[in-house]
Structure formats: structure tokens, C-alpha cells
PDB file of C-alpha atoms in Angstrom:
ATOM      1  CA  MET A 290       9.201  12.527   2.515  1.00  0.00           C
ATOM      2  CA  ILE A 291       7.638  12.414  -0.888  1.00  0.00           C
ATOM      3  CA  PRO A 292       4.060  13.857  -0.955  1.00  0.00           C
ATOM      4  CA  GLU A 293       1.720  11.294  -2.396  1.00  0.00           C
ATOM      5  CA  SER A 294       0.741  13.724  -5.224  1.00  0.00           C
ATOM      6  CA  GLU A 295       4.278  13.598  -6.424  1.00  0.00           C
ATOM      7  CA  LEU A 296       4.545   9.802  -6.663  1.00  0.00           C
ATOM      8  CA  SER A 297       5.682   8.779 -10.219  1.00  0.00           C
ATOM      9  CA  ASP A 298       3.118   6.068 -11.176  1.00  0.00           C
ATOM     10  CA  PRO A 299      -0.437   7.153 -11.276  1.00  0.00           C
ATOM     11  CA  ALA A 300      -1.864   3.685 -10.158  1.00  0.00           C
ATOM     12  CA  VAL A 301       0.567   3.589  -7.104  1.00  0.00           C
ATOM     13  CA  ARG A 302      -0.299   7.233  -6.285  1.00  0.00           C
ATOM     14  CA  ALA A 303      -3.987   6.442  -6.395  1.00  0.00           C
ATOM     15  CA  LEU A 304      -3.565   3.489  -4.062  1.00  0.00           C
ATOM     16  CA  VAL A 305      -1.384   5.449  -1.632  1.00  0.00           C
ATOM     17  CA  ALA A 306      -3.816   8.468  -1.650  1.00  0.00           C
ATOM     18  CA  ALA A 307      -6.723   6.068  -0.844  1.00  0.00           C
ATOM     19  CA  ILE A 308      -4.849   4.406   2.085  1.00  0.00           C
ATOM     20  CA  ASN A 309      -3.957   7.722   3.502  1.00  0.00           C
ATOM     21  CA  ALA A 310      -7.510   9.052   3.108  1.00  0.00           C
ATOM     22  CA  ASN A 311      -8.816   5.744   4.796  1.00  0.00           C
ATOM     23  CA  ASP A 312     -11.044   5.476   1.695  1.00  0.00           C
ATOM     24  CA  HIS A 313     -11.930   1.835   1.115  1.00  0.00           C
ATOM     25  CA  ALA A 314     -13.841   2.545  -2.114  1.00  0.00           C
ATOM     26  CA  ALA A 315     -11.051   4.377  -3.696  1.00  0.00           C
ATOM     27  CA  PHE A 316      -8.608   1.640  -2.530  1.00  0.00           C
ATOM     28  CA  ARG A 317     -10.729  -0.932  -4.351  1.00  0.00           C
ATOM     29  CA  ARG A 318     -11.009   1.347  -7.562  1.00  0.00           C
ATOM     30  CA  ALA A 319      -7.204   1.673  -7.527  1.00  0.00           C
ATOM     31  CA  LEU A 320      -6.875  -2.268  -7.764  1.00  0.00           C
ATOM     32  CA  THR A 321      -7.727  -4.719 -10.426  1.00  0.00           C
ATOM     33  CA  ALA A 322     -10.634  -7.064  -9.718  1.00  0.00           C
ATOM     34  CA  ASP A 323      -8.278 -10.001  -9.077  1.00  0.00           C
ATOM     35  CA  ALA A 324      -5.611  -8.074  -7.214  1.00  0.00           C
ATOM     36  CA  THR A 325      -3.362 -10.042  -4.862  1.00  0.00           C
ATOM     37  CA  MET A 326      -0.849  -9.219  -2.096  1.00  0.00           C
ATOM     38  CA  SER A 327       1.667 -10.639   0.270  1.00  0.00           C
ATOM     39  CA  ASP A 328       2.897  -9.360   3.636  1.00  0.00           C
ATOM     40  CA  ASP A 329       6.470 -10.390   4.860  1.00  0.00           C
ATOM     41  CA  GLY A 330       6.533 -13.057   2.195  1.00  0.00           C
ATOM     42  CA  ALA A 331       3.265 -14.707   2.979  1.00  0.00           C
ATOM     43  CA  GLU A 332       0.219 -14.625   0.731  1.00  0.00           C
ATOM     44  CA  ARG A 333      -2.737 -12.790   2.353  1.00  0.00           C
ATOM     45  CA  ASP A 334      -6.364 -12.404   1.630  1.00  0.00           C
ATOM     46  CA  LEU A 335      -6.312  -8.736   0.289  1.00  0.00           C
ATOM     47  CA  GLU A 336      -9.737  -7.825   1.729  1.00  0.00           C
ATOM     48  CA  LYS A 337      -9.170  -9.127   5.186  1.00  0.00           C
ATOM     49  CA  TRP A 338      -5.580  -7.841   5.357  1.00  0.00           C
ATOM     50  CA  SER A 339      -6.516  -4.330   4.193  1.00  0.00           C
ATOM     51  CA  GLU A 340      -9.456  -4.081   6.536  1.00  0.00           C
ATOM     52  CA  ARG A 341      -7.294  -5.182   9.503  1.00  0.00           C
ATOM     53  CA  GLU A 342      -4.012  -3.327   8.712  1.00  0.00           C
ATOM     54  CA  ILE A 343      -5.382  -0.192   6.873  1.00  0.00           C
ATOM     55  CA  PHE A 344      -8.990   0.676   7.355  1.00  0.00           C
ATOM     56  CA  SER A 345     -10.049  -0.424  10.860  1.00  0.00           C
ATOM     57  CA  SER A 346      -6.619   0.552  12.323  1.00  0.00           C
ATOM     58  CA  HIS A 347      -6.276   3.894  10.367  1.00  0.00           C
ATOM     59  CA  GLY A 348      -3.126   2.938   8.335  1.00  0.00           C
ATOM     60  CA  HIS A 349      -1.158   5.684   6.921  1.00  0.00           C
ATOM     61  CA  MET A 350       2.015   5.772   4.561  1.00  0.00           C
ATOM     62  CA  ASP A 351       4.713   8.443   4.617  1.00  0.00           C
ATOM     63  CA  VAL A 352       6.894   7.686   1.580  1.00  0.00           C
ATOM     64  CA  GLU A 353      10.511   8.094   2.042  1.00  0.00           C
ATOM     65  CA  SER A 354      11.743   6.969  -1.414  1.00  0.00           C
ATOM     66  CA  GLU A 355      10.695   5.462  -4.646  1.00  0.00           C
ATOM     67  CA  SER A 356      12.492   3.483  -7.281  1.00  0.00           C
ATOM     68  CA  ASP A 357      11.804   1.192 -10.253  1.00  0.00           C
ATOM     69  CA  ASP A 358       9.610   3.867 -12.007  1.00  0.00           C
ATOM     70  CA  GLY A 359       7.613   4.476  -8.888  1.00  0.00           C
ATOM     71  CA  HIS A 360       6.805   0.660  -8.448  1.00  0.00           C
ATOM     72  CA  HIS A 361       8.962   0.297  -5.337  1.00  0.00           C
ATOM     73  CA  LEU A 362       8.427   2.485  -2.240  1.00  0.00           C
ATOM     74  CA  ILE A 363      10.134   2.658   1.041  1.00  0.00           C
ATOM     75  CA  ALA A 364       7.561   4.131   3.595  1.00  0.00           C
ATOM     76  CA  ARG A 365       6.947   4.806   7.194  1.00  0.00           C
ATOM     77  CA  PHE A 366       3.623   2.876   7.794  1.00  0.00           C
ATOM     78  CA  THR A 367       1.680   3.727  10.771  1.00  0.00           C
ATOM     79  CA  ASN A 368      -1.486   2.171  12.101  1.00  0.00           C
ATOM     80  CA  ALA A 369      -3.314   1.884  15.479  1.00  0.00           C
ATOM     81  CA  THR A 370      -2.427  -1.691  15.927  1.00  0.00           C
ATOM     82  CA  TRP A 371       1.444  -1.849  15.348  1.00  0.00           C
ATOM     83  CA  GLY A 372       2.468   1.827  15.601  1.00  0.00           C
ATOM     84  CA  GLN A 373       5.088   2.947  13.041  1.00  0.00           C
ATOM     85  CA  MET A 374       7.435   0.768  11.061  1.00  0.00           C
ATOM     86  CA  ARG A 375       9.610   1.221   8.107  1.00  0.00           C
ATOM     87  CA  THR A 376       8.262  -0.877   5.236  1.00  0.00           C
ATOM     88  CA  SER A 377       8.998  -1.829   1.685  1.00  0.00           C
ATOM     89  CA  TRP A 378       6.165  -1.911  -0.919  1.00  0.00           C
ATOM     90  CA  ARG A 379       6.499  -3.410  -4.550  1.00  0.00           C
ATOM     91  CA  PHE A 380       3.726  -2.812  -6.907  1.00  0.00           C
ATOM     92  CA  THR A 381       2.789  -4.613 -10.213  1.00  0.00           C
ATOM     93  CA  VAL A 382       0.582  -2.385 -12.382  1.00  0.00           C
ATOM     94  CA  ALA A 383      -1.698  -3.689 -15.217  1.00  0.00           C
ATOM     95  CA  ASP A 384      -3.967  -1.443 -17.317  1.00  0.00           C
ATOM     96  CA  GLY A 385      -3.538   1.535 -14.967  1.00  0.00           C
ATOM     97  CA  LYS A 386      -4.405  -0.290 -11.726  1.00  0.00           C
ATOM     98  CA  VAL A 387      -2.426  -2.095  -9.129  1.00  0.00           C
ATOM     99  CA  SER A 388      -2.751  -5.864  -9.795  1.00  0.00           C
ATOM    100  CA  ARG A 389      -0.376  -7.027  -6.864  1.00  0.00           C
ATOM    101  CA  PHE A 390       1.540  -5.500  -4.013  1.00  0.00           C
ATOM    102  CA  ASP A 391       4.063  -7.085  -1.718  1.00  0.00           C
ATOM    103  CA  THR A 392       4.839  -5.418   1.519  1.00  0.00           C
ATOM    104  CA  GLY A 393       6.958  -6.116   4.501  1.00  0.00           C
ATOM    105  CA  GLN A 394       9.421  -4.526   6.929  1.00  0.00           C
ATOM    106  CA  ALA A 395      12.312  -2.702   5.293  1.00  0.00           C
TER     107      ALA A 395
END
């Protein structure tokens, strides 16, 4: 596992740290105001998705590997709804914040 403190990209590191701390305010600060996302190839409402999949269900990421300068992660994502699954996360970073992420099963 790669500790979140050792993730290469500071914006991605801040987002993963916010997820793992279950810190909604830090999560929003790590994103651009117009951030978007997809889950398993389907566009999702970021606020509704993050509340359901991360915050109300205590989502947590254990990062297995990173590539593409830290913009692609393979992680074991666990939450109270789905249990644990191996997931892929791709991040687009703009001006030091995550402007988009795409996640899905790896």
C-alpha cells in the first residue's frame, strides 16, 4: 500500500486524505468549483454520489499503485454499503485542484 502522504500529486493527495478522514469540507476544498465525475463510465452528480458512496457510508481508499504522475490510482475502496472492491481512479487536475475524477471497478 502507498500511504496517502506519499502520493505524488498534491491535489490527488489532498482529495484522498479528505476521503479517508471522512472530511466533507476538505473534500470540497480539494475540488474545483465546477468539478465533475463518473462512476463505471456513467456521469454522476458529484455531491449526491460523494455523500452516498463516501461520507454517509464511511468510504476509505487504500492505494495499491499510482501511475501517470499520480493521476491514476488503483485502490481498494471500502464503504459500509458495498464492502471492499478494487477500483481505478483517474484524476484531472487544474490549478492545483481536482477538476474531474473517473472511478470504477479495476
